[in-house]
Short mmCIF file of C-alpha atoms and ligand atoms in Angstrom, two decimals:
data_model
loop_
_atom_site.label_atom_id
_atom_site.label_comp_id
_atom_site.label_asym_id
_atom_site.label_seq_id
_atom_site.Cartn_x
_atom_site.Cartn_y
_atom_site.Cartn_z
CA UNK A 1 128.86 271.76 267.48
CA UNK A 2 125.29 270.70 267.38
CA UNK A 3 123.84 268.02 265.23
CA UNK A 4 120.48 269.62 265.26
CA UNK A 5 120.35 269.97 261.54
CA UNK A 6 120.26 266.21 261.21
CA UNK A 7 116.98 266.17 263.01
CA UNK A 8 115.33 268.57 260.70
CA UNK A 9 114.02 265.84 258.46
CA UNK A 10 112.54 262.71 259.86
CA UNK A 11 112.07 260.25 257.05
CA UNK A 12 109.90 258.06 259.21
CA UNK A 13 107.46 260.68 260.31
CA UNK A 14 103.85 260.30 259.35
CA UNK A 15 103.36 262.40 256.31
CA UNK A 16 100.56 264.24 254.79
CA UNK A 17 100.37 262.49 251.51
CA UNK A 18 100.07 264.62 248.43
CA UNK A 19 99.43 268.02 249.85
CA UNK A 20 102.46 268.15 252.06
CA UNK A 21 103.47 271.66 251.18
CA UNK A 22 100.09 273.17 251.57
CA UNK A 23 99.51 275.00 254.79
CA UNK A 24 95.82 274.79 255.17
CA UNK A 25 93.88 276.96 257.49
CA UNK A 26 91.49 274.58 259.12
CA UNK A 27 88.13 275.87 260.21
CA UNK A 28 86.34 273.37 262.35
CA UNK A 29 83.16 273.12 264.28
CA UNK A 30 82.55 271.30 267.50
CA UNK A 31 79.33 270.67 269.31
CA UNK A 32 79.13 271.80 272.85
CA UNK A 33 76.37 270.99 275.25
CA UNK A 34 72.98 271.20 273.66
CA UNK A 35 72.73 273.07 270.42
CA UNK A 36 75.70 275.24 271.11
CA UNK A 37 78.72 275.05 268.90
CA UNK A 38 82.27 276.25 268.82
CA UNK A 39 84.27 277.27 265.77
CA UNK A 40 88.03 276.85 265.80
CA UNK A 41 90.54 278.30 263.39
CA UNK A 42 93.86 276.54 263.14
CA UNK A 43 96.88 277.43 261.06
CA UNK A 44 96.63 281.15 260.46
CA UNK A 45 99.67 282.44 258.55
CA UNK A 46 102.33 284.02 260.71
CA UNK A 47 101.90 287.47 259.26
CA UNK A 48 98.36 287.65 260.51
CA UNK A 49 97.87 288.61 264.10
CA UNK A 50 95.27 286.32 265.64
CA UNK A 51 94.44 288.83 268.34
CA UNK A 52 93.36 291.36 265.78
CA UNK A 53 91.34 288.79 263.91
CA UNK A 54 89.65 287.73 267.11
CA UNK A 55 88.90 291.27 268.13
CA UNK A 56 87.41 292.05 264.79
CA UNK A 57 85.45 288.82 264.54
CA UNK A 58 83.98 289.22 267.98
CA UNK A 59 82.64 292.61 267.12
CA UNK A 60 81.60 291.83 263.58
CA UNK A 61 79.89 288.51 264.28
CA UNK A 62 78.53 289.65 267.64
CA UNK A 63 79.98 286.68 269.39
CA UNK A 64 82.59 285.85 271.94
CA UNK A 65 85.83 284.02 271.53
CA UNK A 66 89.31 283.42 272.74
CA UNK A 67 92.77 282.40 271.64
CA UNK A 68 94.17 279.10 272.77
CA UNK A 69 97.81 278.22 272.56
CA UNK A 70 98.37 274.67 271.38
CA UNK A 71 101.85 273.27 271.81
CA UNK A 72 101.88 271.65 268.39
CA UNK A 73 99.39 273.60 266.38
CA UNK A 74 100.16 277.10 267.53
CA UNK A 75 97.60 279.74 268.28
CA UNK A 76 94.02 278.73 267.74
CA UNK A 77 91.13 281.14 267.54
CA UNK A 78 87.94 279.91 269.13
CA UNK A 79 84.61 281.53 268.45
CA UNK A 80 81.25 280.71 269.92
CA UNK A 81 78.66 279.48 267.51
CA UNK A 82 79.00 278.31 263.93
CA UNK A 83 81.08 281.09 262.41
CA UNK A 84 82.68 278.92 259.75
CA UNK A 85 81.26 280.60 256.70
CA UNK A 86 81.64 284.08 258.09
CA UNK A 87 85.24 283.65 259.13
CA UNK A 88 86.20 282.06 255.83
CA UNK A 89 84.52 284.87 253.93
CA UNK A 90 86.41 287.33 256.06
CA UNK A 91 89.71 285.62 255.39
CA UNK A 92 89.11 285.47 251.67
CA UNK A 93 87.76 288.96 251.32
CA UNK A 94 90.05 290.99 253.46
CA UNK A 95 92.99 288.92 254.54
CA UNK A 96 94.14 287.89 251.12
CA UNK A 97 93.84 284.20 251.82
CA UNK A 98 92.98 281.97 248.93
CA UNK A 99 89.95 279.78 249.08
CA UNK A 100 92.08 276.78 248.20
CA UNK A 101 94.07 277.30 251.37
CA UNK A 102 91.04 277.15 253.60
CA UNK A 103 89.57 273.87 254.66
CA UNK A 104 86.19 273.99 256.27
CA UNK A 105 85.37 270.89 258.25
CA UNK A 106 82.24 269.67 259.85
CA UNK A 107 78.79 268.73 258.65
CA UNK B 1 86.40 271.57 242.10
CA UNK B 2 84.43 268.97 240.30
CA UNK B 3 81.69 268.77 242.85
CA UNK B 4 79.06 268.59 240.15
CA UNK B 5 80.53 265.74 238.24
CA UNK B 6 81.05 264.11 241.51
CA UNK B 7 77.40 264.10 242.30
CA UNK B 8 76.64 262.46 239.04
CA UNK B 9 78.86 259.53 239.55
CA UNK B 10 78.09 258.87 243.17
CA UNK B 11 74.60 259.42 244.34
CA UNK B 12 72.87 258.68 247.52
CA UNK B 13 69.67 256.76 247.22
CA UNK B 14 66.39 258.44 247.94
CA UNK B 15 66.64 259.76 251.42
CA UNK B 16 64.46 258.30 254.04
CA UNK B 17 63.53 260.82 256.64
CA UNK B 18 64.02 259.17 259.92
CA UNK B 19 63.73 262.28 261.90
CA UNK B 20 61.24 264.76 260.70
CA UNK B 21 60.62 266.07 264.15
CA UNK B 22 64.23 266.60 264.86
CA UNK B 23 64.93 268.57 261.78
CA UNK B 24 62.66 271.41 262.74
CA UNK B 25 64.25 271.63 266.09
CA UNK B 26 67.81 272.01 264.92
CA UNK B 27 67.09 274.25 262.02
CA UNK B 28 65.94 277.15 264.15
CA UNK B 29 69.34 277.46 265.67
CA UNK B 30 71.07 277.29 262.37
CA UNK B 31 68.90 279.59 260.33
CA UNK B 32 69.59 282.52 262.54
CA UNK B 33 73.27 282.12 261.96
CA UNK B 34 72.91 281.25 258.35
CA UNK B 35 71.05 284.33 257.37
CA UNK B 36 73.47 286.87 258.62
CA UNK B 37 76.24 285.48 256.44
CA UNK B 38 75.16 287.36 253.37
CA UNK B 39 74.44 290.54 255.21
CA UNK B 40 77.85 290.67 256.72
CA UNK B 41 79.72 290.17 253.50
CA UNK B 42 80.21 293.77 252.48
CA UNK B 43 80.70 295.31 255.86
CA UNK B 44 83.60 293.04 256.63
CA UNK B 45 85.37 293.62 253.44
CA UNK B 46 85.53 297.32 253.92
CA UNK B 47 86.82 297.47 257.44
CA UNK B 48 89.04 294.61 258.30
CA UNK B 49 92.72 294.71 257.57
CA UNK B 50 94.85 292.62 259.86
CA UNK B 51 98.08 292.59 257.97
CA UNK B 52 97.76 295.77 255.97
CA UNK B 53 98.97 293.76 253.01
CA UNK B 54 96.04 293.07 250.79
CA UNK B 55 92.91 295.09 250.89
CA UNK B 56 89.34 294.54 249.83
CA UNK B 57 88.98 291.86 247.30
CA UNK B 58 86.23 292.42 244.81
CA UNK B 59 82.72 291.24 245.55
CA UNK B 60 83.25 288.66 242.89
CA UNK B 61 85.12 286.57 245.39
CA UNK B 62 82.13 286.54 247.63
CA UNK B 63 79.99 284.96 245.00
CA UNK B 64 82.51 282.25 244.61
CA UNK B 65 82.51 281.47 248.24
CA UNK B 66 78.76 281.37 248.34
CA UNK B 67 78.24 278.61 245.91
CA UNK B 68 81.57 276.95 246.40
CA UNK B 69 81.51 275.16 249.69
CA UNK B 70 78.54 272.93 249.67
CA UNK B 71 78.62 271.48 253.11
CA UNK B 72 78.34 274.46 255.41
CA UNK B 73 75.81 275.99 253.14
CA UNK B 74 73.39 273.19 253.36
CA UNK B 75 73.73 273.40 257.04
CA UNK B 76 73.50 277.11 257.33
CA UNK B 77 70.26 277.43 255.45
CA UNK B 78 68.63 274.74 257.44
CA UNK B 79 65.29 273.76 256.09
CA UNK B 80 64.29 277.31 255.35
CA UNK B 81 64.81 277.75 251.67
CA UNK B 82 67.37 276.51 249.28
CA UNK B 83 66.42 276.36 245.65
CA UNK B 84 69.52 274.39 244.88
CA UNK B 85 68.57 271.70 247.27
CA UNK B 86 65.08 271.40 245.94
CA UNK B 87 66.31 271.12 242.45
CA UNK B 88 68.79 268.51 243.42
CA UNK B 89 66.15 266.44 245.07
CA UNK B 90 63.81 266.72 242.17
CA UNK B 91 66.33 265.68 239.60
CA UNK B 92 67.34 262.81 241.79
CA UNK B 93 63.79 261.67 241.98
CA UNK B 94 63.32 261.97 238.26
CA UNK B 95 66.40 259.95 237.67
CA UNK B 96 65.24 257.42 240.13
CA UNK B 97 61.89 257.08 238.46
CA UNK B 98 63.20 256.58 235.00
CA UNK B 99 65.67 254.00 236.14
CA UNK B 100 63.76 252.07 238.70
CA UNK B 101 60.37 251.17 237.53
CA UNK B 102 59.62 248.53 240.05
CA UNK B 103 61.46 250.19 242.89
CA UNK B 104 60.42 249.29 246.36
CA UNK B 105 60.82 252.91 247.29
CA UNK B 106 62.55 252.35 250.58
CA UNK B 107 65.65 254.15 249.42
CA UNK B 108 67.75 251.06 249.58
CA UNK B 109 70.19 250.24 246.91
CA UNK B 110 68.93 247.35 244.91
CA UNK B 111 71.26 245.90 242.35
CA UNK B 112 68.43 244.45 240.35
CA UNK B 113 67.08 247.89 239.57
CA UNK B 114 70.21 248.75 237.74
CA UNK B 115 70.20 245.67 235.65
CA UNK B 116 66.76 246.40 234.37
CA UNK B 117 67.63 248.31 231.27
CA UNK B 118 70.35 246.16 229.83
CA UNK B 119 68.43 243.06 230.69
CA UNK B 120 65.39 244.24 228.86
CA UNK B 121 67.41 244.52 225.70
CA UNK B 122 68.79 241.06 226.11
CA UNK B 123 65.32 239.83 226.77
CA UNK B 124 64.05 241.37 223.60
CA UNK B 125 66.95 240.09 221.63
CA UNK B 126 66.61 236.66 223.07
CA UNK B 127 62.93 236.73 222.40
CA UNK B 128 63.69 237.75 218.85
CA UNK B 129 66.06 234.84 218.46
CA UNK B 130 63.40 232.69 219.90
CA UNK B 131 60.88 233.87 217.39
CA UNK B 132 63.20 233.13 214.53
CA UNK B 133 63.83 229.75 215.92
CA UNK B 134 60.10 229.25 216.33
CA UNK B 135 59.50 230.18 212.72
CA UNK B 136 62.07 227.77 211.53
CA UNK B 137 60.54 225.12 213.70
CA UNK B 138 57.15 225.88 212.26
CA UNK B 139 58.59 225.65 208.79
CA UNK B 140 59.88 222.26 209.67
CA UNK B 141 56.46 221.36 210.93
CA UNK B 142 57.59 220.98 214.48
CA UNK B 143 55.95 222.64 217.44
CA UNK B 144 57.36 223.10 220.86
CA UNK B 145 54.47 225.11 222.20
CA UNK B 146 54.14 222.88 225.20
CA UNK B 147 57.34 224.33 226.67
CA UNK B 148 56.07 227.85 226.42
CA UNK B 149 54.83 229.32 229.69
CA UNK B 150 51.19 230.27 229.47
CA UNK B 151 51.72 234.00 229.85
CA UNK B 152 54.95 235.87 229.16
CA UNK B 153 56.82 236.22 232.43
CA UNK B 154 57.65 239.63 233.78
CA UNK B 155 61.14 240.42 234.88
CA UNK B 156 60.10 240.40 238.53
CA UNK B 157 58.46 237.02 238.27
CA UNK B 158 61.50 235.68 236.55
CA UNK B 159 63.83 236.95 239.23
CA UNK B 160 61.62 235.73 242.03
CA UNK B 161 61.37 232.31 240.47
CA UNK B 162 65.11 232.17 239.99
CA UNK B 163 65.81 233.28 243.54
CA UNK B 164 63.41 230.80 245.05
CA UNK B 165 64.32 228.00 242.76
CA UNK B 166 60.75 227.65 241.56
CA UNK B 167 59.27 227.15 238.09
CA UNK B 168 61.78 225.84 235.60
CA UNK B 169 64.52 226.14 238.20
CA UNK B 170 62.87 223.68 240.55
CA UNK B 171 64.89 220.59 241.26
CA UNK B 172 62.21 218.22 240.03
CA UNK B 173 61.25 220.18 236.96
CA UNK B 174 62.11 218.18 233.90
CA UNK B 175 61.38 220.77 231.22
CA UNK B 176 64.58 221.76 229.47
CA UNK B 177 65.94 225.24 230.08
CA UNK B 178 65.56 227.67 227.28
CA UNK B 179 68.52 229.59 226.04
CA UNK B 180 66.84 232.89 226.87
CA UNK B 181 66.21 231.79 230.43
CA UNK B 182 69.78 230.73 230.94
CA UNK B 183 71.04 233.93 229.42
CA UNK B 184 68.88 235.97 231.73
CA UNK B 185 70.08 233.99 234.69
CA UNK B 186 73.65 234.62 233.62
CA UNK B 187 73.16 238.37 233.56
CA UNK B 188 71.44 238.42 236.92
CA UNK B 189 74.19 236.41 238.55
CA UNK B 190 76.92 238.38 236.86
CA UNK B 191 75.51 241.64 238.07
CA UNK B 192 75.11 240.42 241.60
CA UNK B 193 78.62 239.05 241.88
CA UNK B 194 80.63 241.35 239.65
CA UNK B 195 78.73 244.51 238.90
CA UNK B 196 81.81 246.10 237.38
CA UNK B 197 81.94 243.44 234.69
CA UNK B 198 78.38 243.60 233.55
CA UNK B 199 78.52 246.30 231.00
CA UNK B 200 79.68 249.87 230.83
CA UNK B 201 77.96 252.88 232.29
CA UNK B 202 76.51 250.70 234.96
CA UNK B 203 78.56 252.34 237.64
CA UNK B 204 77.25 255.74 236.71
CA UNK B 205 74.25 254.73 238.69
CA UNK B 206 76.38 253.68 241.59
CA UNK B 207 74.35 254.43 244.63
CA UNK B 208 75.17 254.52 248.25
CA UNK B 209 72.34 254.10 250.67
CA UNK B 210 71.65 257.23 252.67
CA UNK B 211 72.97 257.16 256.19
CA UNK B 212 70.38 256.06 258.67
CA UNK B 213 70.69 258.33 261.62
CA UNK B 214 68.75 258.17 264.84
CA UNK B 215 69.08 259.91 268.13
CA UNK B 216 70.06 258.02 271.18
CA UNK B 217 69.09 259.86 274.30
CA UNK B 218 69.86 263.50 274.25
CA UNK B 219 73.49 263.64 273.41
CA UNK B 220 74.27 260.78 271.09
CA UNK B 221 73.44 259.91 267.53
CA UNK B 222 73.43 256.50 265.97
CA UNK B 223 74.62 255.91 262.46
CA UNK B 224 73.02 252.56 261.92
CA UNK B 225 73.96 251.47 258.42
CA UNK B 226 77.64 252.34 258.44
CA UNK B 227 78.73 248.72 257.86
CA UNK B 228 76.49 248.49 254.83
CA UNK B 229 77.82 251.75 253.42
CA UNK B 230 81.42 250.75 254.11
CA UNK B 231 80.84 247.48 252.31
CA UNK B 232 79.31 249.25 249.35
CA UNK B 233 82.27 251.62 249.14
CA UNK B 234 84.72 248.79 249.79
CA UNK B 235 86.37 250.70 252.57
CA UNK B 236 87.36 249.72 256.05
CA UNK B 237 84.64 251.05 258.37
CA UNK B 238 87.39 252.16 260.73
CA UNK B 239 88.73 254.55 258.14
CA UNK B 240 85.33 256.09 257.57
CA UNK B 241 84.73 256.37 261.29
CA UNK B 242 88.05 258.10 261.74
CA UNK B 243 87.09 260.59 259.09
CA UNK B 244 83.65 261.22 260.56
CA UNK B 245 85.06 261.81 264.01
CA UNK B 246 87.77 264.13 262.74
CA UNK B 247 85.30 266.13 260.68
CA UNK B 248 82.71 266.45 263.38
CA UNK B 249 85.23 267.12 266.11
CA UNK B 250 83.81 264.41 268.26
CA UNK B 251 84.20 260.75 269.08
CA UNK B 252 82.10 257.74 269.81
CA UNK B 253 82.03 254.00 269.65
CA UNK B 254 80.76 251.05 267.67
CA UNK B 255 78.09 248.94 269.26
CA UNK B 256 77.64 245.20 269.06
CA UNK B 257 75.63 245.39 265.86
CA UNK B 258 78.31 247.45 264.10
CA UNK B 259 76.32 250.65 264.41
CA UNK B 260 78.29 253.78 265.04
CA UNK B 261 77.38 255.73 268.12
CA UNK B 262 78.50 259.35 267.77
CA UNK B 263 78.72 261.80 270.61
CA UNK B 264 76.64 264.83 269.81
CA UNK B 265 73.44 265.46 267.89
CA UNK B 266 73.70 264.96 264.21
CA UNK B 267 71.12 264.72 261.51
CA UNK B 268 71.02 262.57 258.47
CA UNK B 269 71.81 265.37 256.06
CA UNK B 270 74.79 266.39 258.14
CA UNK B 271 76.28 262.94 258.05
CA UNK B 272 75.46 262.73 254.39
CA UNK B 273 77.50 265.82 253.71
CA UNK B 274 80.41 264.38 255.67
CA UNK B 275 80.16 261.15 253.72
CA UNK B 276 80.07 263.12 250.52
CA UNK B 277 83.35 264.69 251.40
CA UNK B 278 84.78 261.32 252.30
CA UNK B 279 83.73 260.05 248.90
CA UNK B 280 85.37 262.94 247.11
CA UNK B 281 88.59 262.58 249.05
CA UNK B 282 88.97 258.89 249.57
CA UNK B 283 86.72 257.08 247.14
CA UNK B 284 86.41 258.56 243.71
CA UNK B 285 89.18 258.33 241.16
CA UNK B 286 90.75 261.68 240.45
CA UNK B 287 90.84 260.98 236.75
CA UNK B 288 87.72 259.12 235.74
CA UNK B 289 85.60 259.77 238.84
CA UNK B 290 84.85 256.13 239.23
CA UNK B 291 84.08 255.04 242.78
CA UNK B 292 85.51 251.63 242.02
CA UNK B 293 88.83 252.23 243.73
CA UNK B 294 91.07 250.71 246.35
CA UNK B 295 92.65 252.55 249.26
CA UNK B 296 96.21 251.44 249.92
CA UNK B 297 98.88 252.34 252.38
CA UNK B 298 102.42 252.37 251.09
CA UNK B 299 105.39 253.67 253.00
CA UNK B 300 103.12 255.56 255.34
CA UNK B 301 101.42 257.24 252.44
CA UNK B 302 97.86 256.61 251.42
CA UNK B 303 96.91 256.08 247.81
CA UNK B 304 93.64 255.64 246.03
CA UNK B 305 94.08 253.26 243.14
CA UNK B 306 91.46 253.23 240.44
CA UNK B 307 90.22 249.81 239.37
CA UNK B 308 88.78 251.18 236.16
CA UNK B 309 91.39 253.42 234.58
CA UNK B 310 94.37 252.47 236.71
CA UNK B 311 95.28 255.95 237.80
CA UNK B 312 96.31 256.59 241.38
CA UNK B 313 96.17 259.60 243.58
CA UNK B 314 97.80 260.15 246.90
CA UNK B 315 95.55 261.20 249.71
CA UNK B 316 96.34 262.62 253.09
CA UNK B 317 96.04 260.63 256.25
CA UNK B 318 93.08 261.60 258.34
CA UNK B 319 94.08 264.12 260.94
CA UNK B 320 91.98 265.25 263.81
CA UNK B 321 93.71 268.60 264.17
CA UNK B 322 92.88 270.89 266.98
CA UNK B 323 90.13 269.85 269.31
CA UNK B 324 89.00 272.14 272.04
CA UNK B 325 88.85 270.58 275.44
CA UNK B 326 85.22 271.23 276.05
CA UNK B 327 84.94 269.53 279.39
CA UNK B 328 87.59 271.72 280.89
CA UNK B 329 86.06 274.82 279.44
CA UNK B 330 82.74 274.00 280.93
CA UNK B 331 84.26 273.63 284.34
CA UNK B 332 86.22 276.81 284.00
CA UNK B 333 83.17 278.76 283.00
CA UNK B 334 81.02 277.38 285.74
ZN1 LIG C 401 89.85 256.07 237.24
#
């Protein structure tokens, strides 16, 4: 018999504070060399296939991108350039994601 | 979101443009990206369907998104044209002018500016009392004209004299203090030491100095007045730094003078928008919007306790989230 179920809740883990339950989709921007930037999307819901999103976004935003597997955070979509507004519009307009579930970071 | 209210209660001082040259440079890159946002809106909605669950939300949603998120918008439009921005600036200026008659105009927060209005009333009142007293004295046939300063002092002169210990405040000055002078001194000191006690509505004008940002070399930016801003917000600079780094997806260091050196090129308005978000999340009270709050950590949870209305809200710990390993990427691409 395994005692795995006892591990499911760690009372001493760092917590999120108030919005524990909320699974935000984080859209971030990072500066690369020079004026170039990189947009990352973290926390897409499971029912959405990141590969399809990437494929569509690449074509629609005329940019390049990739999917990165993060051990803790799952699959991350990376897009070249500042695509934050465009990708959040896309998610709200055609992926049925609520604005309140999207967190856009950066300047 | 109460972004609007927010702006009212916490305002940045007049912005000083440290980097006019720089702005032009960075805006070209951004405008190109910014403009296509609107154009894309409709096309996307009609074609994309990743989950085949929900289709095409109404255009109404788009509107919402356009004026909702303030930060990326400011950035996206660059300097090109943003009526909202202009309006904001104008109203700020107007407010500033009505409130700060003798402002030095360097954009710094000056507590004395804020005391002006209430003090004027006390001055008048005190002067009125004085007049009554004078009349009664005259009725009694007594005159104390010799104590009266030759010309009525202006507020500035009064404050300068008080600060320097000149005039009546001089050590060797034997003329007795007047009640009105002492009262004025009381209000000045009270405001300087305990602004929250010196009358209501005062904190509506709570101002945070704009971030002073300069470029260091080609790849770093310096946020010079972070300690001052942290002190004004009564927050640990470390906490603010953590937030800035997490938001900007970068890192940096603090130099000997307490200035924050950030990796990457950032402009004043960009840091201002990050600070604005910090203020909304970690400074203002969720109930009364007062910025007079305390950040506390209890059982690994963070709380913002309001010093005005006593309400408390829990806030999330700052998380960096995913950060792309840019160095590696560069090497891989090369
Ligand atoms: Zn409050």
